[in-house]
Amino acid sequence: MTSRTPARVGSALVLTGLLAAPMGVAPAGAAEHAAGRIAASDGTCTSTKLTGDKPIRSKAGKKLGTAQMFTATRGGDLGFCVRITPIKPLRKVTTQALLPHQTFFADGQPSSHGLIGGSGLWRHPFLVTGSDVGTGYSMKATARLVVPGGPSGTAKLEGTLP
């Protein structure tokens, strides 16, 4: 171990902490659902689908999972929710789900962009809500799955809030 190793590990932890900010709950069993439930004011996915299931595929074409976009709410705010589900062999804490995304005003002009995700966060929906998102806004996102030392793949998602 070199003297630089702790700094790199610390930086990685800080970066992971910045990227890893999931909100909401995964549609799991009742016990998991109750244990992981976050107050409605923190944000939830609705049942309104903005896209169908999109396969997340590696460059070689292997299916690694699926992604789907829904509407979301947080308090009185409307927004986007993306659920990323890896295939069963990849459902591990170390599997990373990332969501680079960009939102657009109703007139098509860019409004914001960001990246959320991290290791094991595929278990929770990714929410993009707030007072700067509303009816007529759209979002383009790339759902990405990365297995450290293994495959990675992407799926493009695009939806408009009703």
CSV table of N, CA and C in Angstrom, one decimal:
chain,number,residue,atom,x,y,z
A,1,MET,N,0.9,-1.2,0.0
A,1,MET,CA,0.0,0.0,0.0
A,1,MET,C,0.9,1.2,0.0
A,2,THR,N,0.6,2.2,-0.9
A,2,THR,CA,1.4,3.4,-0.9
A,2,THR,C,0.8,4.5,0.0
A,3,SER,N,1.5,5.5,0.1
A,3,SER,CA,1.0,6.6,1.0
A,3,SER,C,-0.2,7.3,0.3
A,4,ARG,N,-0.3,7.1,-1.0
A,4,ARG,CA,-1.4,7.8,-1.7
A,4,ARG,C,-2.7,7.0,-1.7
A,5,THR,N,-2.7,5.7,-1.3
A,5,THR,CA,-3.9,4.9,-1.3
A,5,THR,C,-5.0,5.5,-0.4
A,6,PRO,N,-4.7,5.9,0.9
A,6,PRO,CA,-5.8,6.4,1.7
A,6,PRO,C,-6.5,7.6,1.0
A,7,ALA,N,-5.7,8.5,0.4
A,7,ALA,CA,-6.3,9.7,-0.3
A,7,ALA,C,-7.3,9.2,-1.4
A,8,ARG,N,-6.8,8.2,-2.2
A,8,ARG,CA,-7.6,7.7,-3.3
A,8,ARG,C,-8.9,7.1,-2.8
A,9,VAL,N,-8.8,6.3,-1.7
A,9,VAL,CA,-10.0,5.7,-1.1
A,9,VAL,C,-10.9,6.7,-0.6
A,10,GLY,N,-10.4,7.7,0.1
A,10,GLY,CA,-11.2,8.8,0.7
A,10,GLY,C,-11.9,9.6,-0.4
A,11,SER,N,-11.2,9.9,-1.5
A,11,SER,CA,-11.8,10.6,-2.7
A,11,SER,C,-12.9,9.7,-3.3
A,12,ALA,N,-12.6,8.4,-3.4
A,12,ALA,CA,-13.7,7.5,-4.0
A,12,ALA,C,-14.9,7.5,-3.1
A,13,LEU,N,-14.7,7.5,-1.8
A,13,LEU,CA,-15.9,7.5,-0.9
A,13,LEU,C,-16.6,8.8,-1.0
A,14,VAL,N,-15.9,9.9,-1.1
A,14,VAL,CA,-16.6,11.2,-1.2
A,14,VAL,C,-17.4,11.2,-2.5
A,15,LEU,N,-16.8,10.8,-3.6
A,15,LEU,CA,-17.4,10.8,-4.9
A,15,LEU,C,-18.6,9.9,-4.9
A,16,THR,N,-18.5,8.7,-4.3
A,16,THR,CA,-19.6,7.8,-4.2
A,16,THR,C,-20.7,8.4,-3.4
A,17,GLY,N,-20.4,9.1,-2.3
A,17,GLY,CA,-21.4,9.8,-1.5
A,17,GLY,C,-22.1,10.8,-2.3
A,18,LEU,N,-21.4,11.5,-3.2
A,18,LEU,CA,-22.1,12.6,-4.0
A,18,LEU,C,-23.0,12.0,-5.0
A,19,LEU,N,-22.6,10.9,-5.6
A,19,LEU,CA,-23.4,10.3,-6.7
A,19,LEU,C,-24.5,9.4,-6.1
A,20,ALA,N,-24.3,8.9,-4.9
A,20,ALA,CA,-25.3,8.0,-4.4
A,20,ALA,C,-26.3,8.7,-3.6
A,21,ALA,N,-27.4,9.1,-4.2
A,21,ALA,CA,-28.5,9.8,-3.5
A,21,ALA,C,-29.8,9.3,-4.0
A,22,PRO,N,-30.1,8.0,-3.8
A,22,PRO,CA,-31.4,7.5,-4.2
A,22,PRO,C,-32.5,8.0,-3.3
A,23,MET,N,-33.7,8.1,-3.9
A,23,MET,CA,-34.9,8.5,-3.1
A,23,MET,C,-36.0,7.6,-3.6
A,24,GLY,N,-36.9,7.2,-2.7
A,24,GLY,CA,-38.0,6.4,-3.0
A,24,GLY,C,-37.8,5.0,-2.6
A,25,VAL,N,-38.7,4.1,-3.0
A,25,VAL,CA,-38.6,2.7,-2.6
A,25,VAL,C,-38.7,1.8,-3.8
A,26,ALA,N,-38.2,0.6,-3.7
A,26,ALA,CA,-38.3,-0.4,-4.7
A,26,ALA,C,-39.6,-1.1,-4.5
A,27,PRO,N,-40.2,-1.6,-5.6
A,27,PRO,CA,-41.4,-2.4,-5.5
A,27,PRO,C,-41.1,-3.8,-5.1
A,28,ALA,N,-40.7,-4.0,-3.8
A,28,ALA,CA,-40.3,-5.4,-3.4
A,28,ALA,C,-41.4,-6.0,-2.5
A,29,GLY,N,-41.1,-7.0,-1.7
A,29,GLY,CA,-42.0,-7.6,-0.9
A,29,GLY,C,-42.5,-6.7,0.2
A,30,ALA,N,-43.6,-7.0,0.9
A,30,ALA,CA,-44.2,-6.1,1.9
A,30,ALA,C,-43.2,-5.8,3.0
A,31,ALA,N,-42.4,-6.7,3.5
A,31,ALA,CA,-41.5,-6.4,4.6
A,31,ALA,C,-40.4,-5.5,4.1
A,32,GLU,N,-39.9,-5.7,3.0
A,32,GLU,CA,-38.8,-4.8,2.4
A,32,GLU,C,-39.5,-3.4,2.2
A,33,HIS,N,-40.7,-3.5,1.6
A,33,HIS,CA,-41.3,-2.2,1.3
A,33,HIS,C,-41.5,-1.4,2.5
A,34,ALA,N,-42.0,-2.0,3.6
A,34,ALA,CA,-42.2,-1.2,4.9
A,34,ALA,C,-40.9,-0.8,5.5
A,35,ALA,N,-39.9,-1.6,5.4
A,35,ALA,CA,-38.6,-1.2,6.0
A,35,ALA,C,-37.9,-0.1,5.2
A,36,GLY,N,-38.1,-0.1,3.9
A,36,GLY,CA,-37.4,0.9,3.1
A,36,GLY,C,-38.3,2.1,2.7
A,37,ARG,N,-39.5,2.2,3.2
A,37,ARG,CA,-40.4,3.2,2.8
A,37,ARG,C,-39.9,4.6,3.2
A,38,ILE,N,-39.9,5.5,2.3
A,38,ILE,CA,-39.6,6.9,2.6
A,38,ILE,C,-40.9,7.7,2.5
A,39,ALA,N,-41.0,8.7,3.4
A,39,ALA,CA,-42.2,9.5,3.4
A,39,ALA,C,-42.6,10.1,2.1
A,40,ALA,N,-43.8,10.2,1.8
A,40,ALA,CA,-44.3,10.6,0.5
A,40,ALA,C,-43.7,12.0,0.1
A,41,SER,N,-43.5,12.8,1.1
A,41,SER,CA,-42.9,14.2,0.8
A,41,SER,C,-41.5,14.1,0.3
A,42,ASP,N,-40.8,12.9,0.5
A,42,ASP,CA,-39.5,12.7,0.0
A,42,ASP,C,-39.5,12.3,-1.5
A,43,GLY,N,-40.6,11.8,-2.0
A,43,GLY,CA,-40.7,11.4,-3.3
A,43,GLY,C,-41.1,10.0,-3.5
A,44,THR,N,-42.0,9.8,-4.5
A,44,THR,CA,-42.4,8.4,-4.9
A,44,THR,C,-42.6,8.3,-6.4
A,45,CYS,N,-42.5,7.1,-6.9
A,45,CYS,CA,-42.8,6.8,-8.3
A,45,CYS,C,-44.3,6.6,-8.4
A,46,THR,N,-44.9,7.0,-9.4
A,46,THR,CA,-46.3,6.8,-9.7
A,46,THR,C,-46.5,5.6,-10.6
A,47,SER,N,-47.6,5.2,-10.9
A,47,SER,CA,-47.8,4.0,-11.9
A,47,SER,C,-48.0,4.5,-13.3
A,48,THR,N,-47.8,5.8,-13.6
A,48,THR,CA,-47.9,6.4,-14.9
A,48,THR,C,-46.6,6.1,-15.7
A,49,LYS,N,-46.6,5.2,-16.6
A,49,LYS,CA,-45.5,4.9,-17.4
A,49,LYS,C,-45.2,5.9,-18.5
A,50,LEU,N,-43.9,6.3,-18.6
A,50,LEU,CA,-43.5,7.2,-19.7
A,50,LEU,C,-42.8,6.4,-20.8
A,51,THR,N,-42.3,5.2,-20.5
A,51,THR,CA,-41.7,4.3,-21.5
A,51,THR,C,-42.0,2.9,-21.1
A,52,GLY,N,-41.9,2.0,-22.0
A,52,GLY,CA,-42.0,0.6,-21.7
A,52,GLY,C,-40.6,0.1,-21.2
A,53,ASP,N,-40.5,-1.2,-20.9
A,53,ASP,CA,-39.2,-1.7,-20.4
A,53,ASP,C,-38.2,-1.6,-21.6
A,54,LYS,N,-37.1,-1.0,-21.3
A,54,LYS,CA,-36.0,-0.9,-22.3
A,54,LYS,C,-34.9,-1.9,-21.8
A,55,PRO,N,-34.4,-2.7,-22.7
A,55,PRO,CA,-33.3,-3.6,-22.3
A,55,PRO,C,-32.0,-2.9,-22.1
A,56,ILE,N,-31.3,-3.2,-21.1
A,56,ILE,CA,-29.9,-2.6,-20.9
A,56,ILE,C,-29.0,-3.7,-21.5
A,57,ARG,N,-28.3,-3.4,-22.5
A,57,ARG,CA,-27.5,-4.3,-23.2
A,57,ARG,C,-26.0,-3.9,-23.3
A,58,SER,N,-25.1,-4.9,-23.2
A,58,SER,CA,-23.7,-4.6,-23.4
A,58,SER,C,-23.4,-4.4,-24.9
A,59,LYS,N,-22.2,-3.9,-25.2
A,59,LYS,CA,-21.9,-3.7,-26.6
A,59,LYS,C,-22.0,-4.9,-27.4
A,60,ALA,N,-21.8,-6.1,-26.8
A,60,ALA,CA,-21.9,-7.4,-27.5
A,60,ALA,C,-23.3,-7.8,-27.7
A,61,GLY,N,-24.3,-7.1,-27.1
A,61,GLY,CA,-25.7,-7.4,-27.2
A,61,GLY,C,-26.3,-8.2,-26.1
A,62,LYS,N,-25.5,-8.6,-25.1
A,62,LYS,CA,-26.0,-9.4,-24.0
A,62,LYS,C,-26.9,-8.5,-23.1
A,63,LYS,N,-28.1,-9.0,-22.8
A,63,LYS,CA,-29.0,-8.3,-21.9
A,63,LYS,C,-28.5,-8.4,-20.5
A,64,LEU,N,-28.3,-7.2,-19.8
A,64,LEU,CA,-27.9,-7.1,-18.5
A,64,LEU,C,-29.0,-6.7,-17.5
A,65,GLY,N,-30.1,-6.2,-18.0
A,65,GLY,CA,-31.2,-5.8,-17.2
A,65,GLY,C,-32.2,-5.0,-18.0
A,66,THR,N,-33.1,-4.3,-17.3
A,66,THR,CA,-34.1,-3.4,-17.9
A,66,THR,C,-34.1,-2.1,-17.2
A,67,ALA,N,-34.7,-1.1,-17.9
A,67,ALA,CA,-34.9,0.2,-17.3
A,67,ALA,C,-36.3,0.7,-17.8
A,68,GLN,N,-37.0,1.4,-16.9
A,68,GLN,CA,-38.3,1.9,-17.3
A,68,GLN,C,-38.5,3.3,-16.6
A,69,MET,N,-39.1,4.2,-17.3
A,69,MET,CA,-39.4,5.6,-16.8
A,69,MET,C,-40.9,5.8,-16.5
A,70,PHE,N,-41.1,6.4,-15.3
A,70,PHE,CA,-42.4,6.7,-14.8
A,70,PHE,C,-42.5,8.2,-14.4
A,71,THR,N,-43.7,8.7,-14.1
A,71,THR,CA,-43.7,10.0,-13.5
A,71,THR,C,-43.5,9.8,-12.0
A,72,ALA,N,-43.1,10.9,-11.3
A,72,ALA,CA,-42.8,10.8,-9.9
A,72,ALA,C,-43.4,12.1,-9.2
A,73,THR,N,-43.6,12.0,-7.9
A,73,THR,CA,-44.0,13.2,-7.2
A,73,THR,C,-43.2,13.3,-6.0
A,74,ARG,N,-43.0,14.6,-5.6
A,74,ARG,CA,-42.3,14.9,-4.3
A,74,ARG,C,-43.1,16.1,-3.8
A,75,GLY,N,-43.8,15.9,-2.7
A,75,GLY,CA,-44.6,17.0,-2.2
A,75,GLY,C,-45.6,17.4,-3.3
A,76,GLY,N,-45.6,18.6,-3.7
A,76,GLY,CA,-46.5,19.1,-4.8
A,76,GLY,C,-45.8,19.1,-6.1
A,77,ASP,N,-44.5,18.7,-6.2
A,77,ASP,CA,-43.7,18.7,-7.4
A,77,ASP,C,-43.9,17.4,-8.2
A,78,LEU,N,-43.8,17.6,-9.5
A,78,LEU,CA,-43.9,16.5,-10.5
A,78,LEU,C,-42.5,16.2,-11.0
A,79,GLY,N,-42.3,15.0,-11.4
A,79,GLY,CA,-40.9,14.7,-12.0
A,79,GLY,C,-40.9,13.4,-12.6
A,80,PHE,N,-39.7,12.8,-12.7
A,80,PHE,CA,-39.4,11.6,-13.4
A,80,PHE,C,-38.9,10.5,-12.4
A,81,CYS,N,-39.2,9.3,-12.7
A,81,CYS,CA,-38.7,8.2,-11.9
A,81,CYS,C,-38.2,7.1,-12.9
A,82,VAL,N,-37.0,6.6,-12.7
A,82,VAL,CA,-36.4,5.5,-13.5
A,82,VAL,C,-36.1,4.4,-12.6
A,83,ARG,N,-36.7,3.2,-13.0
A,83,ARG,CA,-36.4,2.0,-12.3
A,83,ARG,C,-35.4,1.1,-13.1
A,84,ILE,N,-34.3,0.7,-12.5
A,84,ILE,CA,-33.3,-0.1,-13.2
A,84,ILE,C,-33.3,-1.4,-12.5
A,85,THR,N,-33.4,-2.5,-13.3
A,85,THR,CA,-33.4,-3.8,-12.7
A,85,THR,C,-32.4,-4.7,-13.4
A,86,PRO,N,-31.3,-5.1,-12.7
A,86,PRO,CA,-30.4,-6.0,-13.4
A,86,PRO,C,-30.9,-7.4,-13.5
A,87,ILE,N,-30.4,-8.3,-14.3
A,87,ILE,CA,-30.8,-9.7,-14.4
A,87,ILE,C,-30.3,-10.3,-13.1
A,88,LYS,N,-30.9,-11.4,-12.7
A,88,LYS,CA,-30.7,-12.0,-11.4
A,88,LYS,C,-29.2,-12.2,-11.0
A,89,PRO,N,-28.4,-12.7,-11.9
A,89,PRO,CA,-27.0,-12.9,-11.5
A,89,PRO,C,-26.2,-11.6,-11.2
A,90,LEU,N,-26.7,-10.5,-11.6
A,90,LEU,CA,-26.1,-9.2,-11.4
A,90,LEU,C,-26.7,-8.4,-10.2
A,91,ARG,N,-27.6,-9.0,-9.6
A,91,ARG,CA,-28.3,-8.3,-8.4
A,91,ARG,C,-27.4,-8.4,-7.2
A,92,LYS,N,-26.3,-7.7,-7.2
A,92,LYS,CA,-25.4,-7.7,-6.1
A,92,LYS,C,-25.1,-6.3,-5.6
A,93,VAL,N,-24.7,-6.1,-4.4
A,93,VAL,CA,-24.4,-4.8,-3.9
A,93,VAL,C,-23.4,-4.0,-4.7
A,94,THR,N,-22.4,-4.8,-5.3
A,94,THR,CA,-21.3,-4.1,-6.1
A,94,THR,C,-21.8,-3.7,-7.5
A,95,THR,N,-22.9,-4.2,-8.0
A,95,THR,CA,-23.4,-3.8,-9.3
A,95,THR,C,-23.8,-2.3,-9.2
A,96,GLN,N,-23.2,-1.5,-10.1
A,96,GLN,CA,-23.5,-0.1,-10.1
A,96,GLN,C,-24.6,0.2,-11.2
A,97,ALA,N,-25.6,1.0,-10.7
A,97,ALA,CA,-26.6,1.6,-11.6
A,97,ALA,C,-26.4,3.1,-11.7
A,98,LEU,N,-26.2,3.6,-12.9
A,98,LEU,CA,-25.9,5.0,-13.0
A,98,LEU,C,-27.0,5.6,-13.9
A,99,LEU,N,-27.3,6.9,-13.7
A,99,LEU,CA,-28.3,7.5,-14.5
A,99,LEU,C,-27.9,9.0,-14.9
A,100,PRO,N,-27.1,9.1,-15.9
A,100,PRO,CA,-26.8,10.5,-16.4
A,100,PRO,C,-28.1,10.9,-17.1
A,101,HIS,N,-28.5,12.1,-16.9
A,101,HIS,CA,-29.8,12.6,-17.4
A,101,HIS,C,-29.8,14.1,-17.7
A,102,GLN,N,-30.7,14.5,-18.6
A,102,GLN,CA,-30.9,15.9,-18.9
A,102,GLN,C,-32.3,16.2,-19.0
A,103,THR,N,-32.8,17.3,-18.4
A,103,THR,CA,-34.2,17.6,-18.5
A,103,THR,C,-34.3,18.9,-19.4
A,104,PHE,N,-35.5,19.0,-20.0
A,104,PHE,CA,-35.8,20.0,-21.0
A,104,PHE,C,-37.1,20.7,-20.6
A,105,PHE,N,-37.2,22.1,-20.8
A,105,PHE,CA,-38.4,22.8,-20.7
A,105,PHE,C,-39.4,22.3,-21.7
A,106,ALA,N,-40.7,22.7,-21.5
A,106,ALA,CA,-41.7,22.3,-22.5
A,106,ALA,C,-41.4,22.8,-23.9
A,107,ASP,N,-40.6,23.9,-24.0
A,107,ASP,CA,-40.3,24.4,-25.4
A,107,ASP,C,-39.1,23.7,-26.0
A,108,GLY,N,-38.5,22.7,-25.3
A,108,GLY,CA,-37.4,22.0,-25.8
A,108,GLY,C,-36.0,22.5,-25.4
A,109,GLN,N,-35.9,23.6,-24.7
A,109,GLN,CA,-34.7,24.2,-24.3
A,109,GLN,C,-34.2,23.4,-23.0
A,110,PRO,N,-32.9,23.1,-22.9
A,110,PRO,CA,-32.3,22.4,-21.8
A,110,PRO,C,-32.6,23.2,-20.5
A,111,SER,N,-33.0,22.4,-19.4
A,111,SER,CA,-33.2,23.0,-18.1
A,111,SER,C,-32.2,22.6,-17.1
A,112,SER,N,-31.8,21.3,-17.1
A,112,SER,CA,-30.8,20.9,-16.1
A,112,SER,C,-30.2,19.6,-16.5
A,113,HIS,N,-29.2,19.2,-15.9
A,113,HIS,CA,-28.6,17.8,-16.1
A,113,HIS,C,-27.9,17.4,-14.9
A,114,GLY,N,-27.6,16.1,-14.8
A,114,GLY,CA,-27.0,15.5,-13.6
A,114,GLY,C,-26.7,14.0,-13.8
A,115,LEU,N,-26.1,13.5,-12.7
A,115,LEU,CA,-25.8,12.1,-12.7
A,115,LEU,C,-26.2,11.6,-11.3
A,116,ILE,N,-26.9,10.5,-11.2
A,116,ILE,CA,-27.2,9.9,-9.9
A,116,ILE,C,-26.9,8.4,-10.0
A,117,GLY,N,-26.6,7.8,-8.9
A,117,GLY,CA,-26.3,6.3,-8.9
A,117,GLY,C,-25.2,5.9,-8.1
A,118,GLY,N,-24.8,4.7,-8.2
A,118,GLY,CA,-23.7,4.1,-7.4
A,118,GLY,C,-23.9,2.6,-7.2
A,119,SER,N,-23.0,2.0,-6.4
A,119,SER,CA,-23.1,0.6,-6.2
A,119,SER,C,-24.3,0.2,-5.4
A,120,GLY,N,-25.0,-0.8,-5.8
A,120,GLY,CA,-26.2,-1.3,-5.1
A,120,GLY,C,-27.4,-0.5,-5.2
A,121,LEU,N,-27.3,0.7,-5.8
A,121,LEU,CA,-28.5,1.6,-5.8
A,121,LEU,C,-29.6,1.3,-6.8
A,122,TRP,N,-29.3,0.2,-7.6
A,122,TRP,CA,-30.4,-0.3,-8.5
A,122,TRP,C,-31.6,-0.8,-7.7
A,123,ARG,N,-31.4,-1.0,-6.5
A,123,ARG,CA,-32.5,-1.5,-5.6
A,123,ARG,C,-33.6,-0.4,-5.4
A,124,HIS,N,-33.3,0.8,-5.7
A,124,HIS,CA,-34.2,1.9,-5.4
A,124,HIS,C,-34.4,2.7,-6.7
A,125,PRO,N,-35.6,3.2,-7.0
A,125,PRO,CA,-35.9,4.0,-8.1
A,125,PRO,C,-35.1,5.3,-8.0
A,126,PHE,N,-34.7,5.8,-9.2
A,126,PHE,CA,-34.0,7.1,-9.3
A,126,PHE,C,-35.0,8.2,-9.6
A,127,LEU,N,-35.1,9.2,-8.7
A,127,LEU,CA,-36.1,10.3,-8.9
A,127,LEU,C,-35.4,11.6,-9.3
A,128,VAL,N,-36.0,12.2,-10.3
A,128,VAL,CA,-35.6,13.6,-10.7
A,128,VAL,C,-36.9,14.4,-10.6
A,129,THR,N,-37.0,15.1,-9.5
A,129,THR,CA,-38.2,16.0,-9.2
A,129,THR,C,-37.7,17.3,-8.7
A,130,GLY,N,-38.7,18.2,-8.6
A,130,GLY,CA,-38.3,19.5,-8.1
A,130,GLY,C,-39.2,20.6,-8.7
A,131,SER,N,-39.1,21.8,-8.2
A,131,SER,CA,-39.9,22.9,-8.6
A,131,SER,C,-39.5,23.4,-10.0
A,132,ASP,N,-38.4,22.9,-10.5
A,132,ASP,CA,-38.0,23.3,-11.9
A,132,ASP,C,-38.4,22.3,-12.9
A,133,VAL,N,-39.2,21.3,-12.6
A,133,VAL,CA,-39.7,20.3,-13.5
A,133,VAL,C,-41.2,20.3,-13.4
A,134,GLY,N,-42.0,20.2,-14.5
A,134,GLY,CA,-43.4,20.1,-14.4
A,134,GLY,C,-44.0,19.6,-15.7
A,135,THR,N,-45.3,19.8,-15.8
A,135,THR,CA,-46.0,19.3,-17.0
A,135,THR,C,-45.4,19.8,-18.3
A,136,GLY,N,-45.2,18.9,-19.3
A,136,GLY,CA,-44.7,19.3,-20.6
A,136,GLY,C,-43.1,19.2,-20.6
A,137,TYR,N,-42.5,19.1,-19.4
A,137,TYR,CA,-41.0,18.9,-19.4
A,137,TYR,C,-40.7,17.5,-19.9
A,138,SER,N,-39.5,17.4,-20.5
A,138,SER,CA,-39.1,16.0,-20.9
A,138,SER,C,-37.7,15.7,-20.3
A,139,MET,N,-37.4,14.5,-20.3
A,139,MET,CA,-36.1,14.0,-19.8
A,139,MET,C,-35.5,13.0,-20.8
A,140,LYS,N,-34.2,13.1,-21.1
A,140,LYS,CA,-33.4,12.1,-21.8
A,140,LYS,C,-32.4,11.6,-20.8
A,141,ALA,N,-32.4,10.2,-20.7
A,141,ALA,CA,-31.5,9.6,-19.7
A,141,ALA,C,-30.8,8.4,-20.3
A,142,THR,N,-29.7,8.0,-19.8
A,142,THR,CA,-29.0,6.8,-20.2
A,142,THR,C,-28.9,5.9,-18.9
A,143,ALA,N,-29.7,4.9,-18.9
A,143,ALA,CA,-29.6,3.9,-17.7
A,143,ALA,C,-28.4,3.0,-18.0
A,144,ARG,N,-27.5,3.0,-17.0
A,144,ARG,CA,-26.3,2.2,-17.2
A,144,ARG,C,-26.0,1.3,-16.1
A,145,LEU,N,-25.7,0.0,-16.4
A,145,LEU,CA,-25.3,-0.9,-15.4
A,145,LEU,C,-23.8,-1.3,-15.6
A,146,VAL,N,-23.1,-1.3,-14.5
A,146,VAL,CA,-21.7,-1.6,-14.5
A,146,VAL,C,-21.4,-2.6,-13.4
A,147,VAL,N,-20.7,-3.7,-13.8
A,147,VAL,CA,-20.3,-4.7,-12.9
A,147,VAL,C,-18.8,-4.6,-12.8
A,148,PRO,N,-18.2,-4.2,-11.6
A,148,PRO,CA,-16.8,-4.1,-11.5
A,148,PRO,C,-16.1,-5.4,-12.0
A,149,GLY,N,-15.1,-5.2,-12.9
A,149,GLY,CA,-14.4,-6.3,-13.5
A,149,GLY,C,-15.2,-7.2,-14.4
A,150,GLY,N,-16.4,-6.7,-14.7
A,150,GLY,CA,-17.3,-7.5,-15.6
A,150,GLY,C,-18.0,-6.6,-16.7
A,151,PRO,N,-19.2,-7.0,-17.1
A,151,PRO,CA,-19.8,-6.3,-18.2
A,151,PRO,C,-20.4,-5.0,-17.8
A,152,SER,N,-20.6,-4.2,-18.8
A,152,SER,CA,-21.4,-2.9,-18.6
A,152,SER,C,-22.3,-2.8,-19.8
A,153,GLY,N,-23.4,-2.0,-19.6
A,153,GLY,CA,-24.3,-1.8,-20.7
A,153,GLY,C,-25.2,-0.6,-20.4
A,154,THR,N,-25.9,-0.2,-21.5
A,154,THR,CA,-26.7,1.0,-21.4
A,154,THR,C,-28.1,0.8,-22.1
A,155,ALA,N,-29.0,1.7,-21.8
A,155,ALA,CA,-30.3,1.8,-22.4
A,155,ALA,C,-30.7,3.3,-22.4
A,156,LYS,N,-31.1,3.8,-23.6
A,156,LYS,CA,-31.6,5.2,-23.7
A,156,LYS,C,-33.1,5.3,-23.4
A,157,LEU,N,-33.4,6.3,-22.5
A,157,LEU,CA,-34.8,6.5,-22.2
A,157,LEU,C,-35.1,7.9,-22.5
A,158,GLU,N,-36.4,8.2,-22.9
A,158,GLU,CA,-36.8,9.5,-23.1
A,158,GLU,C,-38.3,9.6,-22.8
A,159,GLY,N,-38.7,10.6,-22.0
A,159,GLY,CA,-40.1,10.7,-21.7
A,159,GLY,C,-40.5,12.1,-21.4
A,160,THR,N,-41.8,12.4,-21.6
A,160,THR,CA,-42.4,13.8,-21.4
A,160,THR,C,-43.5,13.7,-20.3
A,161,LEU,N,-43.5,14.6,-19.4
A,161,LEU,CA,-44.5,14.6,-18.3
A,161,LEU,C,-45.8,15.1,-18.9
A,162,PRO,N,-46.9,14.3,-18.5
A,162,PRO,CA,-48.2,14.7,-19.0
A,162,PRO,C,-48.8,15.9,-18.3
